[in-house]
Amino acid sequence: MIAAHSYLIEDAYFGKPIIDYLKELGCTPIRADIADTKEALKQSLKVSPTMKWEWSREITGNIQIHKDQIDGIILVSAFPCGPDSMVNEIISRKFSHIPILNLVLDSQSGTAGIETRLESFVDIIRFKKGTV
């Protein structure tokens, strides 16, 4: 599952290459930003009853909804986003039984580092599942 704000996932330079590369690796990315809003907001209360940011609540609620159906979580955030740094920590603690990759995007123009981290993360998940 990719947990990020829609504006990052839809970005042609940041989010789209992540989704495309995961597909090349044979993964089926599920976006945490696409959810039944009402149900996601309700489920987010199980993760954090005090989280203030509605977009973050939708994302965490959707992770909660799918937690038993996903193999890993990729947290994608932009470097200067303060709320994401706090929300990512909450997600890491609440879903510690699920492998998590934290990708913080900055102004780098190359994708090699991101591709290496994604490939390693997918390998870890496959190894954990016994499919490597």
Coordinates of N, CA and C in Angstrom, one line a residue:
M1 N 0.8 -1.2 0.0 CA 0.0 0.0 0.0 C 0.9 1.2 0.0
I2 N 0.5 2.2 -0.8 CA 1.3 3.5 -0.9 C 0.4 4.5 -0.1
A3 N 1.0 5.0 1.0 CA 0.4 6.0 1.8 C 1.0 7.3 1.6
A4 N 0.2 8.2 0.8 CA 0.7 9.5 0.5 C -0.5 10.4 0.1
H5 N -0.3 11.6 0.1 CA -1.3 12.5 -0.3 C -1.4 12.4 -1.8
S6 N -2.6 12.6 -2.3 CA -2.9 12.5 -3.8 C -2.0 13.4 -4.6
Y7 N -1.7 14.6 -4.1 CA -0.9 15.5 -4.9 C 0.5 14.9 -5.1
L8 N 1.0 14.1 -4.2 CA 2.3 13.4 -4.4 C 2.2 12.2 -5.3
I9 N 1.2 11.4 -5.1 CA 1.1 10.2 -5.9 C 0.8 10.5 -7.4
E10 N 0.0 11.6 -7.6 CA -0.3 12.0 -9.0 C 0.8 12.7 -9.7
D11 N 1.8 13.2 -8.9 CA 2.9 14.0 -9.5 C 3.7 13.2 -10.5
A12 N 3.9 13.7 -11.7 CA 4.6 13.1 -12.8 C 6.0 12.8 -12.4
Y13 N 6.6 13.6 -11.6 CA 8.1 13.4 -11.3 C 8.3 12.6 -10.0
F14 N 7.4 12.6 -9.1 CA 7.6 11.9 -7.8 C 6.7 10.6 -7.7
G15 N 5.4 10.7 -7.7 CA 4.6 9.6 -7.4 C 4.4 8.6 -8.6
K16 N 4.2 9.1 -9.8 CA 4.0 8.2 -10.9 C 5.2 7.2 -11.1
P17 N 6.4 7.7 -11.1 CA 7.6 6.8 -11.2 C 7.6 5.7 -10.1
I18 N 7.1 6.0 -8.9 CA 7.1 5.0 -7.8 C 6.1 3.9 -8.2
I19 N 4.9 4.3 -8.6 CA 3.9 3.4 -9.0 C 4.3 2.5 -10.2
D20 N 4.9 3.2 -11.2 CA 5.3 2.5 -12.4 C 6.4 1.5 -12.0
Y21 N 7.4 1.8 -11.2 CA 8.5 0.9 -10.9 C 8.0 -0.3 -10.0
L22 N 7.0 0.0 -9.1 CA 6.4 -1.1 -8.4 C 5.7 -2.1 -9.3
K23 N 5.1 -1.6 -10.3 CA 4.4 -2.5 -11.3 C 5.4 -3.3 -12.1
E24 N 6.6 -2.6 -12.4 CA 7.6 -3.4 -13.1 C 8.2 -4.5 -12.3
L25 N 8.2 -4.3 -11.0 CA 8.6 -5.3 -10.0 C 7.6 -6.4 -9.8
G26 N 6.4 -6.3 -10.4 CA 5.4 -7.3 -10.3 C 4.4 -7.1 -9.1
C27 N 4.5 -5.9 -8.6 CA 3.6 -5.5 -7.4 C 2.3 -4.9 -7.9
T28 N 1.3 -5.0 -7.0 CA 0.0 -4.3 -7.3 C -0.1 -3.2 -6.3
P29 N 0.2 -2.0 -6.6 CA 0.1 -0.9 -5.6 C -1.3 -0.6 -5.3
I30 N -1.6 -0.4 -4.0 CA -2.9 0.1 -3.6 C -2.7 1.4 -3.0
R31 N -3.5 2.4 -3.4 CA -3.3 3.7 -2.9 C -4.2 4.0 -1.6
A32 N -3.5 4.4 -0.6 CA -4.2 4.7 0.7 C -5.1 6.0 0.6
D33 N -4.8 6.8 -0.5 CA -5.5 8.1 -0.6 C -6.9 7.9 -1.3
I34 N -7.1 6.7 -1.8 CA -8.4 6.4 -2.5 C -9.2 5.5 -1.6
A35 N -10.2 6.1 -1.0 CA -11.0 5.3 0.0 C -12.4 5.8 0.1
D36 N -13.2 5.0 0.7 CA -14.6 5.5 1.1 C -14.3 6.4 2.3
T37 N -14.4 7.7 2.0 CA -14.0 8.7 3.0 C -14.7 8.6 4.3
K38 N -16.0 8.3 4.3 CA -16.7 8.2 5.6 C -16.2 7.0 6.4
E39 N -16.0 5.9 5.8 CA -15.5 4.7 6.5 C -14.0 4.9 6.9
A40 N -13.2 5.5 6.1 CA -11.8 5.7 6.4 C -11.7 6.7 7.6
L41 N -12.5 7.7 7.6 CA -12.4 8.6 8.8 C -12.9 7.9 10.1
K42 N -13.9 7.1 10.0 CA -14.3 6.3 11.1 C -13.2 5.4 11.6
Q43 N -12.6 4.6 10.7 CA -11.5 3.7 11.0 C -10.3 4.4 11.5
S44 N -10.0 5.6 11.1 CA -8.8 6.3 11.6 C -8.8 6.5 13.1
L45 N -10.0 6.5 13.7 CA -10.1 6.7 15.1 C -9.4 5.6 15.9
K46 N -9.4 4.4 15.3 CA -8.7 3.2 15.9 C -7.2 3.4 15.8
V47 N -6.7 4.2 14.9 CA -5.3 4.5 14.8 C -4.9 5.6 15.7
S48 N -5.6 6.7 15.6 CA -5.3 7.9 16.5 C -6.6 8.7 16.7
P49 N -7.2 8.7 17.8 CA -8.4 9.4 18.1 C -8.2 11.0 18.1
T50 N -7.0 11.4 18.1 CA -6.7 12.9 18.2 C -6.1 13.5 17.0
M51 N -5.9 12.7 15.9 CA -5.3 13.2 14.7 C -6.1 14.3 14.1
K52 N -5.5 15.5 13.8 CA -6.3 16.6 13.4 C -6.5 16.8 11.8
W53 N -5.6 16.3 11.0 CA -5.6 16.5 9.6 C -6.4 15.5 8.9
E54 N -7.5 16.0 8.2 CA -8.5 15.1 7.6 C -7.9 14.2 6.5
W55 N -7.0 14.7 5.7 CA -6.4 13.9 4.6 C -5.5 12.8 5.3
S56 N -4.8 13.1 6.3 CA -4.0 12.1 7.0 C -4.9 11.1 7.7
R57 N -6.1 11.5 8.2 CA -7.0 10.6 8.8 C -7.6 9.6 7.8
E58 N -7.9 10.1 6.6 CA -8.4 9.3 5.5 C -7.3 8.2 5.1
I59 N -6.1 8.6 5.0 CA -5.0 7.7 4.7 C -4.8 6.6 5.8
T60 N -4.7 7.1 7.0 CA -4.5 6.1 8.1 C -5.7 5.2 8.3
G61 N -6.9 5.8 8.1 CA -8.1 4.9 8.1 C -8.2 3.9 7.0
N62 N -7.7 4.2 5.9 CA -7.7 3.2 4.8 C -6.6 2.2 5.0
I63 N -5.5 2.5 5.7 CA -4.5 1.5 6.1 C -5.2 0.6 7.1
Q64 N -5.9 1.1 8.0 CA -6.6 0.3 9.0 C -7.6 -0.7 8.3
I65 N -8.3 -0.2 7.4 CA -9.3 -1.0 6.7 C -8.6 -2.2 6.0
H66 N -7.4 -1.9 5.3 CA -6.7 -2.9 4.5 C -5.6 -3.7 5.2
K67 N -5.4 -3.4 6.5 CA -4.2 -3.9 7.2 C -3.9 -5.4 7.1
D68 N -5.0 -6.2 7.0 CA -4.8 -7.6 6.9 C -4.7 -8.1 5.4
Q69 N -4.8 -7.2 4.5 CA -4.8 -7.6 3.1 C -3.5 -7.1 2.3
I70 N -2.6 -6.4 3.0 CA -1.5 -5.8 2.4 C -0.2 -6.4 2.9
D71 N 0.8 -6.4 2.0 CA 2.1 -7.0 2.4 C 3.1 -6.0 3.0
G72 N 2.9 -4.7 2.7 CA 3.8 -3.7 3.1 C 3.2 -2.3 2.9
I73 N 3.8 -1.3 3.6 CA 3.3 0.0 3.4 C 4.5 0.9 3.0
I74 N 4.3 1.7 2.0 CA 5.3 2.7 1.5 C 4.7 4.0 1.9
L75 N 5.4 4.7 2.8 CA 5.0 6.0 3.3 C 5.8 7.0 2.4
V76 N 5.1 7.8 1.6 CA 5.7 8.8 0.7 C 5.3 10.2 1.2
S77 N 6.3 11.0 1.5 CA 6.0 12.3 1.9 C 7.0 13.3 1.3
A78 N 6.6 14.6 1.3 CA 7.5 15.6 0.8 C 8.4 16.1 2.0
F79 N 9.6 16.4 1.7 CA 10.5 16.8 2.8 C 10.0 17.9 3.7
P80 N 9.4 19.0 3.2 CA 9.0 20.0 4.2 C 7.7 19.8 4.9
C81 N 7.1 18.6 4.7 CA 5.7 18.4 5.3 C 5.8 18.0 6.8
G82 N 5.6 18.9 7.7 CA 5.6 18.7 9.1 C 4.6 17.7 9.6
P83 N 3.3 17.8 9.2 CA 2.3 16.8 9.6 C 2.6 15.4 9.2
D84 N 3.1 15.2 8.0 CA 3.5 13.9 7.5 C 4.5 13.2 8.4
S85 N 5.5 14.0 8.9 CA 6.5 13.4 9.8 C 5.9 12.9 11.1
M86 N 4.9 13.5 11.6 CA 4.2 13.0 12.8 C 3.3 11.8 12.4
V87 N 2.5 12.0 11.4 CA 1.6 10.9 11.0 C 2.4 9.6 10.6
N88 N 3.5 9.8 9.9 CA 4.3 8.6 9.5 C 4.8 7.9 10.8
E89 N 5.1 8.6 11.8 CA 5.6 8.0 13.0 C 4.4 7.2 13.7
I90 N 3.2 7.8 13.7 CA 2.0 7.1 14.2 C 1.8 5.8 13.4
I91 N 1.8 5.9 12.1 CA 1.6 4.7 11.3 C 2.7 3.7 11.6
S92 N 3.9 4.1 11.7 CA 5.0 3.1 11.9 C 4.8 2.4 13.3
R93 N 4.3 3.1 14.3 CA 4.1 2.5 15.6 C 2.8 1.6 15.6
K94 N 1.7 2.0 15.0 CA 0.5 1.3 15.0 C 0.5 0.1 14.1
F95 N 1.3 0.1 13.1 CA 1.3 -1.0 12.1 C 2.7 -1.6 12.1
S96 N 3.3 -1.7 13.2 CA 4.7 -2.2 13.3 C 4.9 -3.7 12.8
H97 N 3.8 -4.4 12.8 CA 3.8 -5.8 12.3 C 3.9 -5.9 10.8
I98 N 3.7 -4.8 10.1 CA 3.7 -4.8 8.6 C 5.0 -4.1 8.2
P99 N 5.8 -4.6 7.2 CA 7.0 -3.9 6.7 C 6.6 -2.6 6.2
I100 N 7.4 -1.6 6.6 CA 7.2 -0.2 6.2 C 8.5 0.4 5.6
L101 N 8.3 1.1 4.5 CA 9.4 1.9 3.9 C 8.9 3.3 3.9
N102 N 9.8 4.2 4.5 CA 9.5 5.6 4.6 C 10.3 6.3 3.5
L103 N 9.7 6.8 2.4 CA 10.3 7.6 1.4 C 10.0 9.1 1.6
V104 N 11.0 9.8 1.8 CA 10.9 11.3 2.0 C 11.5 11.9 0.7
L105 N 10.6 12.5 -0.1 CA 11.0 13.1 -1.4 C 11.5 14.5 -1.2
D106 N 12.6 14.8 -1.9 CA 13.2 16.2 -1.9 C 13.3 16.6 -3.3
S107 N 14.2 17.5 -3.6 CA 14.3 18.1 -4.9 C 15.3 17.3 -5.8
Q108 N 15.6 16.1 -5.4 CA 16.5 15.4 -6.3 C 15.8 15.0 -7.6
S109 N 16.6 15.0 -8.7 CA 15.9 14.8 -10.0 C 16.1 13.3 -10.4
G110 N 17.0 12.6 -9.8 CA 17.3 11.2 -10.2 C 16.4 10.2 -9.5
T111 N 16.1 9.1 -10.1 CA 15.2 8.1 -9.5 C 16.0 6.9 -9.0
A112 N 17.3 6.8 -9.3 CA 18.1 5.6 -8.9 C 18.0 5.2 -7.5
G113 N 18.1 6.2 -6.6 CA 18.0 6.0 -5.2 C 16.7 5.4 -4.7
I114 N 15.6 6.0 -5.3 CA 14.3 5.6 -5.0 C 14.0 4.2 -5.5
E115 N 14.5 3.9 -6.7 CA 14.3 2.6 -7.3 C 15.1 1.5 -6.5
T116 N 16.2 1.8 -6.0 CA 17.0 0.9 -5.2 C 16.3 0.6 -3.9
R117 N 15.7 1.6 -3.2 CA 15.0 1.4 -2.0 C 13.7 0.6 -2.2
L118 N 13.0 0.9 -3.3 CA 11.8 0.1 -3.6 C 12.1 -1.3 -3.9
E119 N 13.1 -1.6 -4.7 CA 13.5 -2.9 -5.0 C 13.9 -3.7 -3.7
S120 N 14.7 -3.1 -2.9 CA 15.1 -3.7 -1.6 C 13.9 -4.0 -0.7
F121 N 13.0 -3.1 -0.7 CA 11.8 -3.3 0.1 C 10.9 -4.4 -0.4
V122 N 10.7 -4.5 -1.7 CA 10.0 -5.6 -2.3 C 10.7 -6.9 -2.0
D123 N 12.0 -6.9 -2.1 CA 12.8 -8.2 -1.8 C 12.6 -8.6 -0.4
I124 N 12.6 -7.7 0.5 CA 12.3 -8.0 1.9 C 11.0 -8.6 2.1
I125 N 10.0 -8.0 1.5 CA 8.6 -8.6 1.6 C 8.5 -10.0 1.0
R126 N 9.1 -10.2 -0.1 CA 9.1 -11.5 -0.8 C 9.9 -12.5 0.1
F127 N 11.0 -12.1 0.7 CA 11.7 -13.0 1.5 C 10.9 -13.4 2.7
K128 N 10.2 -12.4 3.3 CA 9.4 -12.7 4.5 C 8.2 -13.6 4.1
K129 N 7.7 -13.5 2.9 CA 6.6 -14.4 2.5 C 7.1 -15.7 2.0
G130 N 8.5 -15.8 1.8 CA 9.1 -17.1 1.3 C 8.9 -17.3 -0.2
T131 N 8.8 -16.2 -0.9 CA 8.7 -16.2 -2.4 C 9.9 -15.8 -3.1
V132 N 11.1 -15.6 -2.4 CA 12.3 -15.3 -3.1 C 13.1 -16.5 -3.3

